[in-house]
Coordinates of C-alpha atoms in Angstrom, one line a residue:
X50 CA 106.8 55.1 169.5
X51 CA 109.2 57.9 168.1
X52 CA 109.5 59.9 164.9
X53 CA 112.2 61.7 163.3
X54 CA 111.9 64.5 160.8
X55 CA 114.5 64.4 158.1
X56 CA 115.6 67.2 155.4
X57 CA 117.4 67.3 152.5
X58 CA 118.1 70.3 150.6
X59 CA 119.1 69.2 146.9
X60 CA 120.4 71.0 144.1
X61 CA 116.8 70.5 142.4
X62 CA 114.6 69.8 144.7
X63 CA 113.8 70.1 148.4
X64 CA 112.4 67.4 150.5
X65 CA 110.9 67.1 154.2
X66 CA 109.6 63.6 155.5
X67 CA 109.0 61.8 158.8
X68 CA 110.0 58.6 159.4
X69 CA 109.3 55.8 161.7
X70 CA 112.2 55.1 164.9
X71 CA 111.4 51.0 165.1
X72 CA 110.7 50.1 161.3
X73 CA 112.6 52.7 159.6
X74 CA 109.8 53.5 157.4
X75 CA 108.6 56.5 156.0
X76 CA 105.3 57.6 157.1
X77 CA 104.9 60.8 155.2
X78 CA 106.8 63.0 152.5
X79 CA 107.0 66.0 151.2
X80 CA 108.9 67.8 148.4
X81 CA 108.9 71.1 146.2
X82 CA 111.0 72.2 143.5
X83 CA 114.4 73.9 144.5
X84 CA 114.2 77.0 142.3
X85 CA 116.1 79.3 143.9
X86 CA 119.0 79.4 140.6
X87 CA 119.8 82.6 140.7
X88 CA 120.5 83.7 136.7
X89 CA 123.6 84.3 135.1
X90 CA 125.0 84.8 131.7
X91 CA 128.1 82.7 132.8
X92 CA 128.1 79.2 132.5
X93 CA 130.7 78.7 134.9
X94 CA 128.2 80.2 138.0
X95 CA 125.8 78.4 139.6
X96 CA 124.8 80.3 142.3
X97 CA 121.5 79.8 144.5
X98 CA 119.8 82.1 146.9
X99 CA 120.3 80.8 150.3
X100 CA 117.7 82.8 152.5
X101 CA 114.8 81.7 149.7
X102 CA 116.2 78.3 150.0
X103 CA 115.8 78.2 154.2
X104 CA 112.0 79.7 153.6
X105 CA 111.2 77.1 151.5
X106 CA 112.2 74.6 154.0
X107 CA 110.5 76.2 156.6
X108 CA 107.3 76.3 155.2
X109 CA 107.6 73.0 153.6
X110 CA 108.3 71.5 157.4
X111 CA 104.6 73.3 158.0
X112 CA 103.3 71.8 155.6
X113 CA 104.4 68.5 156.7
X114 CA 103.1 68.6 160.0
X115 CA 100.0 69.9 159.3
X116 CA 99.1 67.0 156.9
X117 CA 101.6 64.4 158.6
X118 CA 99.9 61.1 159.5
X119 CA 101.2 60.8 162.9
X120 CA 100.9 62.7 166.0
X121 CA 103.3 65.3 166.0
X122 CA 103.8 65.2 169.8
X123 CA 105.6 62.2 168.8
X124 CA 107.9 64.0 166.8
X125 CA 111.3 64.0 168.8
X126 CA 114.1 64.9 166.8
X127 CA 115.4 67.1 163.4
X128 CA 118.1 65.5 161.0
X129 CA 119.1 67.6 158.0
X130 CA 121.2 66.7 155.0
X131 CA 121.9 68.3 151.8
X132 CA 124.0 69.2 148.6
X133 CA 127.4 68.9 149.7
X134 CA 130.7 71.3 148.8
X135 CA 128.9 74.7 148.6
X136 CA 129.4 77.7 150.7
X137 CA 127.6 80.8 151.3
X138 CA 129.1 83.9 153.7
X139 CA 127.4 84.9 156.7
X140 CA 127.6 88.9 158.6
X141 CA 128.0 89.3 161.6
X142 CA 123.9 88.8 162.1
X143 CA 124.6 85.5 161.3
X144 CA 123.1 86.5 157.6
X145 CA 123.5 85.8 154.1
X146 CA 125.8 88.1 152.3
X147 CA 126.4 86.1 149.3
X148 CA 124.5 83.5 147.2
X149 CA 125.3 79.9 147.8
X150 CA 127.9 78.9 146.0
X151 CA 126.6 75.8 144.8
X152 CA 129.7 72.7 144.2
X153 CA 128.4 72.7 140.1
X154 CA 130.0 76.5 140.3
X155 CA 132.8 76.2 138.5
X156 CA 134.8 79.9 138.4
X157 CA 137.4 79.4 141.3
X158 CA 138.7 76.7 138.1
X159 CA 137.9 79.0 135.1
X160 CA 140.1 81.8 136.0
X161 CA 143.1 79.5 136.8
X162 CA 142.7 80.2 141.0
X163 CA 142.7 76.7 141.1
X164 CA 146.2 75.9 138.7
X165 CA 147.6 78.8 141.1
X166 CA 146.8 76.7 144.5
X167 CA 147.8 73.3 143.0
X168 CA 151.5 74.1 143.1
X169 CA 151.6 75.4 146.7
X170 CA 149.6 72.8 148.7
X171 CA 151.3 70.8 150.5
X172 CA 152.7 67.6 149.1
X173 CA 150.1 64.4 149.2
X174 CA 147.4 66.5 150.7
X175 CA 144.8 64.1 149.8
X176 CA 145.9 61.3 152.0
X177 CA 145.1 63.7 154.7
X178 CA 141.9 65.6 152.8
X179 CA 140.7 62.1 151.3
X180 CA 140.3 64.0 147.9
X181 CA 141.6 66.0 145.7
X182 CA 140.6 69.8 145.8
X183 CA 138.5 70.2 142.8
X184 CA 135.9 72.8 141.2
X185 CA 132.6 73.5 143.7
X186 CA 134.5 72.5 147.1
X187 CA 133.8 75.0 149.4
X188 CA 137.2 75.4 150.5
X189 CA 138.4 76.1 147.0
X190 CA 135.4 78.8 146.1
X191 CA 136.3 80.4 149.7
X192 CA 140.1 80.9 148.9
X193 CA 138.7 81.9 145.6
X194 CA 136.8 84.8 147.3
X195 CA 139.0 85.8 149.7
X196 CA 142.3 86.2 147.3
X197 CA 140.5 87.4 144.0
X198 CA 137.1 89.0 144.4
X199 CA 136.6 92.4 144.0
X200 CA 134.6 92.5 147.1
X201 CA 137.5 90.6 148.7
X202 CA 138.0 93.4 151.7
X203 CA 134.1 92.7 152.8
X204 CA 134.5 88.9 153.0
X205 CA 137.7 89.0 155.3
X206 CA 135.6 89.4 158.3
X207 CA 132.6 86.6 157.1
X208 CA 131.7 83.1 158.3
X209 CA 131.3 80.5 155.6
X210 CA 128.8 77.5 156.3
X211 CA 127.5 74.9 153.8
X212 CA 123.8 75.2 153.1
X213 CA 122.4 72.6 155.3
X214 CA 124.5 73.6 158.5
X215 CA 122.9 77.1 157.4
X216 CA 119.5 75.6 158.1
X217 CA 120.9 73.8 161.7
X218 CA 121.8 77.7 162.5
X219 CA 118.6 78.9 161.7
X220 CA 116.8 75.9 163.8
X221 CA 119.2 76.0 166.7
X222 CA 121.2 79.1 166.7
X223 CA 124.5 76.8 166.6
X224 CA 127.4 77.5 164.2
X225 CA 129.0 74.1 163.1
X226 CA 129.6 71.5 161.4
X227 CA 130.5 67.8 161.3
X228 CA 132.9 65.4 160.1
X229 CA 130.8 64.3 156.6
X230 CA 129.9 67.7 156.1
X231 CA 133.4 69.2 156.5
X232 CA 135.3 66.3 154.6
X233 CA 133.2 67.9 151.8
X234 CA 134.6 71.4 151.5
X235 CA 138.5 70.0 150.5
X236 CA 140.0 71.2 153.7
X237 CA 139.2 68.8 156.1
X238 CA 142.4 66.5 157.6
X239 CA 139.9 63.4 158.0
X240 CA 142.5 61.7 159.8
X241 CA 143.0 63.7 162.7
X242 CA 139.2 65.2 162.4
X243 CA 140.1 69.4 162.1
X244 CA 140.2 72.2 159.5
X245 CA 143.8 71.2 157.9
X246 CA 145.5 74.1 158.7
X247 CA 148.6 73.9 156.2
X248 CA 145.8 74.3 153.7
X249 CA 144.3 77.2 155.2
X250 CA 147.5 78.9 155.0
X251 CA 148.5 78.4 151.2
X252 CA 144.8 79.3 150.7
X253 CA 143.8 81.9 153.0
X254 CA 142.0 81.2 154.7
X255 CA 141.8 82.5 158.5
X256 CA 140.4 79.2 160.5
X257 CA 137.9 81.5 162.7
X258 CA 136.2 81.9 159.6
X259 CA 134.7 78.1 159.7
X260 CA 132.4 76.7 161.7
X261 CA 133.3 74.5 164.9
X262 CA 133.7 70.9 164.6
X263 CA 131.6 68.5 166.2
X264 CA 130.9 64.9 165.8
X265 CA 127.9 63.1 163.9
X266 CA 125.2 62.6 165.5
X267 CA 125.5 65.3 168.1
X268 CA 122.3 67.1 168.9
X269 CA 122.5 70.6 168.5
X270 CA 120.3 71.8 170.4
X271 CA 116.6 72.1 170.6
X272 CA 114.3 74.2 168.1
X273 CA 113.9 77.9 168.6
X274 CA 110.6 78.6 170.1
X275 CA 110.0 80.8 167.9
X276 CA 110.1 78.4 164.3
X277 CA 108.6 75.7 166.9
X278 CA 105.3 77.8 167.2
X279 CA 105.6 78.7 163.5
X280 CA 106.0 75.1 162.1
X281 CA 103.8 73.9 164.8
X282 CA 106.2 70.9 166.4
X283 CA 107.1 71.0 170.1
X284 CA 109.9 73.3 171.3
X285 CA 111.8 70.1 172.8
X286 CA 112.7 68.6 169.4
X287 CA 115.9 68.1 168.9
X288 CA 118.2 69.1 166.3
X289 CA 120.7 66.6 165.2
X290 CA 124.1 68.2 163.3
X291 CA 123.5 67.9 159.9
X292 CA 125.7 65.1 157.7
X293 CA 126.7 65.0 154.0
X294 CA 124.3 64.1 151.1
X295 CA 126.5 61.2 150.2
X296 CA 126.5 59.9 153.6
X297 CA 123.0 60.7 154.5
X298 CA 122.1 58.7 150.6
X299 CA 124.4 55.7 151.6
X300 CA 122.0 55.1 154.6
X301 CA 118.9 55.9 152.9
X302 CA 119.4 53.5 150.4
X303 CA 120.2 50.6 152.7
X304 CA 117.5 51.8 155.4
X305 CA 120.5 52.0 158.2
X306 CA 122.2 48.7 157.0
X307 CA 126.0 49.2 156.8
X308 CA 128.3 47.3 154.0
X309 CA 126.0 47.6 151.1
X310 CA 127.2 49.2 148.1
X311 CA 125.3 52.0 145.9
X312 CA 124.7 53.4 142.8
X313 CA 123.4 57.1 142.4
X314 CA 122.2 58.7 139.4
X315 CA 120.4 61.7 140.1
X316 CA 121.9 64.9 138.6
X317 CA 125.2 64.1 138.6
X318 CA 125.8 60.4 139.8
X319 CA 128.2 59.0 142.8
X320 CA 129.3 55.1 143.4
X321 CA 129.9 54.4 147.3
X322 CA 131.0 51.4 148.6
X323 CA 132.3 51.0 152.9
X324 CA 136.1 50.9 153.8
X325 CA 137.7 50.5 157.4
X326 CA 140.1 53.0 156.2
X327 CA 141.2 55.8 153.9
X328 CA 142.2 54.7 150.3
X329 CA 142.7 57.3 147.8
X330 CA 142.9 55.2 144.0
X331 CA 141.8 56.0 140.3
X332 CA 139.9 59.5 142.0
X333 CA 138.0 58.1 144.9
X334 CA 137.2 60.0 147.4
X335 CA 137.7 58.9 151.0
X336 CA 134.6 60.6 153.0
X337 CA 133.8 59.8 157.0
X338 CA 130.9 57.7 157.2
X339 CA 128.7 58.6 160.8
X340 CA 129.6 56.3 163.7
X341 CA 130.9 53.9 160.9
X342 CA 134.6 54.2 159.7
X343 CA 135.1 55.6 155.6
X344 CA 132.5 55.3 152.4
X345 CA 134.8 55.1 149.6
X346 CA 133.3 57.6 146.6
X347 CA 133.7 57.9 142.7
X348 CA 131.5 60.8 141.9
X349 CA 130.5 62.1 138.4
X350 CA 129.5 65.4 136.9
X351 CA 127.7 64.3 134.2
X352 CA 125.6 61.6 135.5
X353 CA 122.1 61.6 134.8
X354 CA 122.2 65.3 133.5
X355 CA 123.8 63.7 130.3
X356 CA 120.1 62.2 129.8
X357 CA 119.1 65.5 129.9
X358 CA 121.7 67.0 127.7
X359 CA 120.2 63.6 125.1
X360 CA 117.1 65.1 125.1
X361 CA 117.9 68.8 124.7
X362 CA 120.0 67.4 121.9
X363 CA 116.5 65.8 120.7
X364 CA 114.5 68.9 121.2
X365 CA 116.8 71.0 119.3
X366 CA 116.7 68.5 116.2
X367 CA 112.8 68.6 116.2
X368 CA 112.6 72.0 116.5
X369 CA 115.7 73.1 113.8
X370 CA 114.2 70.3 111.3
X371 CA 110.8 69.7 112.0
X372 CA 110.0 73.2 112.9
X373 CA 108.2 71.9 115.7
X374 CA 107.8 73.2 119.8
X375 CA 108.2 70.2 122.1
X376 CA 108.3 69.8 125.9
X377 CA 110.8 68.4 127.5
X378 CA 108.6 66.0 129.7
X379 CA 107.3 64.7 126.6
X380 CA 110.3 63.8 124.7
X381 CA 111.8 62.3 128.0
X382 CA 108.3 59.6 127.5
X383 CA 109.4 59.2 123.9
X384 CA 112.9 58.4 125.1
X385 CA 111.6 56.0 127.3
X386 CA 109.2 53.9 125.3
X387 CA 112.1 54.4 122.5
X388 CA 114.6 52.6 124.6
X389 CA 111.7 50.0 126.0
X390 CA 111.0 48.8 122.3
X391 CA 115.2 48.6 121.4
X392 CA 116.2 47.7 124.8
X393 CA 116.9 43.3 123.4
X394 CA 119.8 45.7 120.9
X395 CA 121.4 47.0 124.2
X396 CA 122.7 49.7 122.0
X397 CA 123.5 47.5 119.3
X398 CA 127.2 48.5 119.9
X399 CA 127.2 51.6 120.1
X400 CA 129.1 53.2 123.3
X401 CA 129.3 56.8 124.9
X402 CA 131.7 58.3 127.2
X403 CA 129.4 60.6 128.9
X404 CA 132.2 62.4 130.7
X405 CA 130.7 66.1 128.8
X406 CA 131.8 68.0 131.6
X407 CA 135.6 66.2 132.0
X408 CA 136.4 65.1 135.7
X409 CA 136.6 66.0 139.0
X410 CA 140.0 65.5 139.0
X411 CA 140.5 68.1 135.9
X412 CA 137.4 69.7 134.2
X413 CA 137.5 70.1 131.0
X414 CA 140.3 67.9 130.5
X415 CA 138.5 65.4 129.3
X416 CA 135.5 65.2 127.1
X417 CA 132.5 63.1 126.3
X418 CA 132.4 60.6 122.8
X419 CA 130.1 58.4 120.8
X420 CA 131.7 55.6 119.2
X421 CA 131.0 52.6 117.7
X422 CA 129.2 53.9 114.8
X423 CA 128.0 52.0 111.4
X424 CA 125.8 52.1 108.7
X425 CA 122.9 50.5 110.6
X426 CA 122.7 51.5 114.1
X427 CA 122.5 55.1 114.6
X428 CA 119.3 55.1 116.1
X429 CA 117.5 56.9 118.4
X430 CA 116.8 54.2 120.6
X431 CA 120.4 52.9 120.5
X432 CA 122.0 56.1 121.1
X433 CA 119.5 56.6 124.3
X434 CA 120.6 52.9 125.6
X435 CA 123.8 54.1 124.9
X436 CA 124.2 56.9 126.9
X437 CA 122.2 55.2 129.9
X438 CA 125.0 52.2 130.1
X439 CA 128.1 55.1 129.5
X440 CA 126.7 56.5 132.8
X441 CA 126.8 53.3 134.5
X442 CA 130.2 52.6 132.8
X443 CA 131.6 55.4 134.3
X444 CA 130.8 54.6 137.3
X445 CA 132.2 51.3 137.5
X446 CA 135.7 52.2 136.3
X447 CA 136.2 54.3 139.3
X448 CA 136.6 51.6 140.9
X449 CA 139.3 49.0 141.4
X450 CA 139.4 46.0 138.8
X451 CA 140.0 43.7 141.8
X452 CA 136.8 45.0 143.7
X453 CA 134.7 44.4 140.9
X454 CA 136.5 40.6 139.9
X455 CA 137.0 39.5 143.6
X456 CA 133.6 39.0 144.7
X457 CA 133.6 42.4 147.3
X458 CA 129.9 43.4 146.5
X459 CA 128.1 41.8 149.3
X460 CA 124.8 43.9 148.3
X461 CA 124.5 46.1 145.5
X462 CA 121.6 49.0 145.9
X463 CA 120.3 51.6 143.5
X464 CA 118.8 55.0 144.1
X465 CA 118.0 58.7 142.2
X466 CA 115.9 59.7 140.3
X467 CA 117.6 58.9 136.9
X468 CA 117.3 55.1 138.0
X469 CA 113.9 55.3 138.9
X470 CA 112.6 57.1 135.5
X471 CA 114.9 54.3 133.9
X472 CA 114.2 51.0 135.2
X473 CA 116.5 49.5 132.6
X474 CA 119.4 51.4 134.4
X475 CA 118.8 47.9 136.8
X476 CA 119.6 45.8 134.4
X477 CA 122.7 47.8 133.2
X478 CA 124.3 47.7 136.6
X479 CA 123.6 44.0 137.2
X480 CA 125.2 43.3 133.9
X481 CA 128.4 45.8 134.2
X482 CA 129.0 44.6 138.1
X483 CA 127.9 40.7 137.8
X484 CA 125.7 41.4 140.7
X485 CA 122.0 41.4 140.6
X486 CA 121.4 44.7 141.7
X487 CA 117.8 45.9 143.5
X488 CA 116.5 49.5 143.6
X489 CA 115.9 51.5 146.9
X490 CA 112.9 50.8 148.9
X491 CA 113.3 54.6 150.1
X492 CA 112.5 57.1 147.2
X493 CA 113.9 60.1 149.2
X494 CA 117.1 58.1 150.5
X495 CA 118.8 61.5 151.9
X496 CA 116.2 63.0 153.9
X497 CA 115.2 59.5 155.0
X498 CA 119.2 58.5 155.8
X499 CA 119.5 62.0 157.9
X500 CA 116.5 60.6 159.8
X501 CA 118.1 57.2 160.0
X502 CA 120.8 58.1 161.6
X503 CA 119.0 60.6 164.3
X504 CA 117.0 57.0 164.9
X505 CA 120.4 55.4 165.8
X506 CA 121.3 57.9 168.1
X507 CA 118.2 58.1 169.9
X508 CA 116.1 60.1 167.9

């Protein structure tokens, strides 16, 4: 019997859980809050602290083996996963210099850098990237640094890593990266698997400045003795190369199974479905799936933090008009039992475009709406229905007419957090897609796809 530890480090919240090699289950779990936001008065930064963030994972992989329910000497392997498109800049020691630059951090766009590149990349990029560079890629807040910041001169001589390959350097000592990860920065050729170097000139960026490319599923390496006597796991364990959230999600949510297609709602909210080959239509993505061909992507900003913005919306009504203090948690219950008692209305036709934040493909371009409007339906409950199926909506028109029409979903899955808080999200999708649509049997689909695919490797 083997065991495989997986990690995910997410934009709110970390997570560390083992999982079983032969059933694919997950034996034991734990999480904490990522609160490592570092404060800013700009609402275009959203920066996190990088060496808190590793810490946190440490200890929280010490606190899983002390209270796993297994034998750790059974314990053969590391996988790691985590938010994808950020960067933070190393020294020479291999150390932060910079924060994270998380991929919500939105200043490489805000002072035009990004309107200054578009016009010099080369022609059709994205059928080589799979996507179109956008606000948050790592590449993009990289060139950003390196042509524009004050502190420009001290960056030239940096390496830039995302957060999770951070963590596989801390573990193993190894600088790299892989396919998913790399595909997420905005500078990877996915077609012939390197750093796409025509990019890197327009933007420049010198290449020894990234880290190596290996393949997914290659072990790194073995833990450092010296975090192997901290954390308490055998020195032997290996550590797998870390993949993409997205990636590590889409196998999560299907425990391993290939050809399902997925709805995310967690912060933001992504739609994946599998492809034999690159497509780029209507702003999909085209992202390398480990050791399985392309996951086709439509990926959202808003997603489920436009429930959020609802019920700040709410709190600030309650408290303006009813003078009243209010906790968040609480009104999110009231929004819940609201839209269980209203949910036969199904909004009651009212509709939102939830798209607050615009698009990936030109933020702030486009902005959110509530239409639909008449003299009896403005409702609390409605408007919360509303905003739910908007979400969902979005989603869905990402995607080809003739995928949804033809019959193409062979299995439609759910995960997040927004979904799970929101069981009538299930409902939504099954309506919008004609599919009945089931919700993950994994709660923490990244950390337990990261493990998922060590298991197919070998573990």
């Amino acid at each position: 019997m083997r065991y495989a530890i997986g990690i995910d480090i997410g934009t709110t919240s970390l997570c560390a859980l083992v999982a079983e090699a032969e059933s694919y289950n997950v034996i034991e779990v734990k999480s904490c809050k990522n609160d490592t936001l570092i404060a800013s008065d700009n609402p275009a930064c959203f920066e996190q602290d990088a060496a808190i963030i590793i810490d946190k994972v440490i200890a929280l992989l010490g606190e899983l083996v002390r209270d796993t329910k297994v034998d750790t000497a059974l314990i053969s392997s590391i996988a790691i996963t985590g938010q994808m498109h950020g960067v933070v800049l190393l020294n020479d020691n291999l150390e932060p210099i910079t924060p994270f630059y998380t991929w919500r951090d939105r200043r490489a766009e805000d002072c035009g850098w990004l309107d200054t590149l578009s016009s010099r990349l080369p022609a059709a990029y994205n059928l080589r990237t799979g996507c179109k560079l956008s606000a948050g890629f790592g590449g993009l807040t990289l060139s950003w640094l390196l042509n524009t910041a004050s502190e420009k001169e001290i960056y030239a001589g940096c390496k830039a890593v995302s957060i999770m390959d951070y963590l596989a350097l801390k573990l193993t000592g190894r600088f790299c990266t892989d396919y998913s990860n790399a595909a997420g920065w905005g500078i990877f050729d996915i077609v012939d698997n390197v750093w796409y170097a025509d990019m890197l000139k327009v933007m420049g960026i010198p290449e020894n400045m990234l880290p190596e490319i290996v393949c997914s599923g290659e072990v790194l390496g073995t833990l450092k003795s010296d975090l192997a006597a901290q954390i308490k796991l055998l020195a032997e364990v290996k550590v797998y190369v870390p993949i993409g959230d997205n990636q590590a999600s889409y196998y999560g949510a299907g425990k391993g199974k290939k050809g399902v297609t997925v709805v995310n709602v967690g912060t933001s909210g992504q739609i994946t479905v599998p492809s034999d080959s690159i497509c780029i239509d209507n702003g999909l993505e085209t992202r390398p799936l480990p050791n399985a061909g392309y996951i086709l992507v439509g990926a959202i900003l808003c997603g489920g933090w436009a429930y959020d913005y609802l019920a700040s919306f709410f709190i600030d009504v309650i408290n303006k008009l009813g003078g009243i203090e209010v906790d968040k948690d609480q009104v999110f219950e009231r929004m819940k039992n609201l839209l269980n008692a209203t949910y036969g209305a199904k909004g009651a036709g009212i509709a939102v475009d939830t798209r607050f934040s615009g698009t990936r493909s030109g933020i702030g371009e486009q902005t959110g709406s509530i239409s639909g409007i008449d003299e009896g339906n403005l409702k609390a409950g409605n408007l919360i229905y509303g905003f739910l199926h908007g979400i969902i909506l979005e989603l869905a028109d990402m995607l080809p007419a003739e995928y949804l029409e033809g019959g193409n979903i062979q299995e439609l899955v759910a995960t997040g957090n927004a979904i799970r808080l929101n069981p009538v999200m299930l409902d939504i999708i099954t309506d919008i897609f004609s599919k009945n649509c089931v919700l993950s049997q994994v709660k923490e689909e990244a950390a337990a796809g990261a493990a998922f695919v060590a298991i197919n490797n070998g573990c």
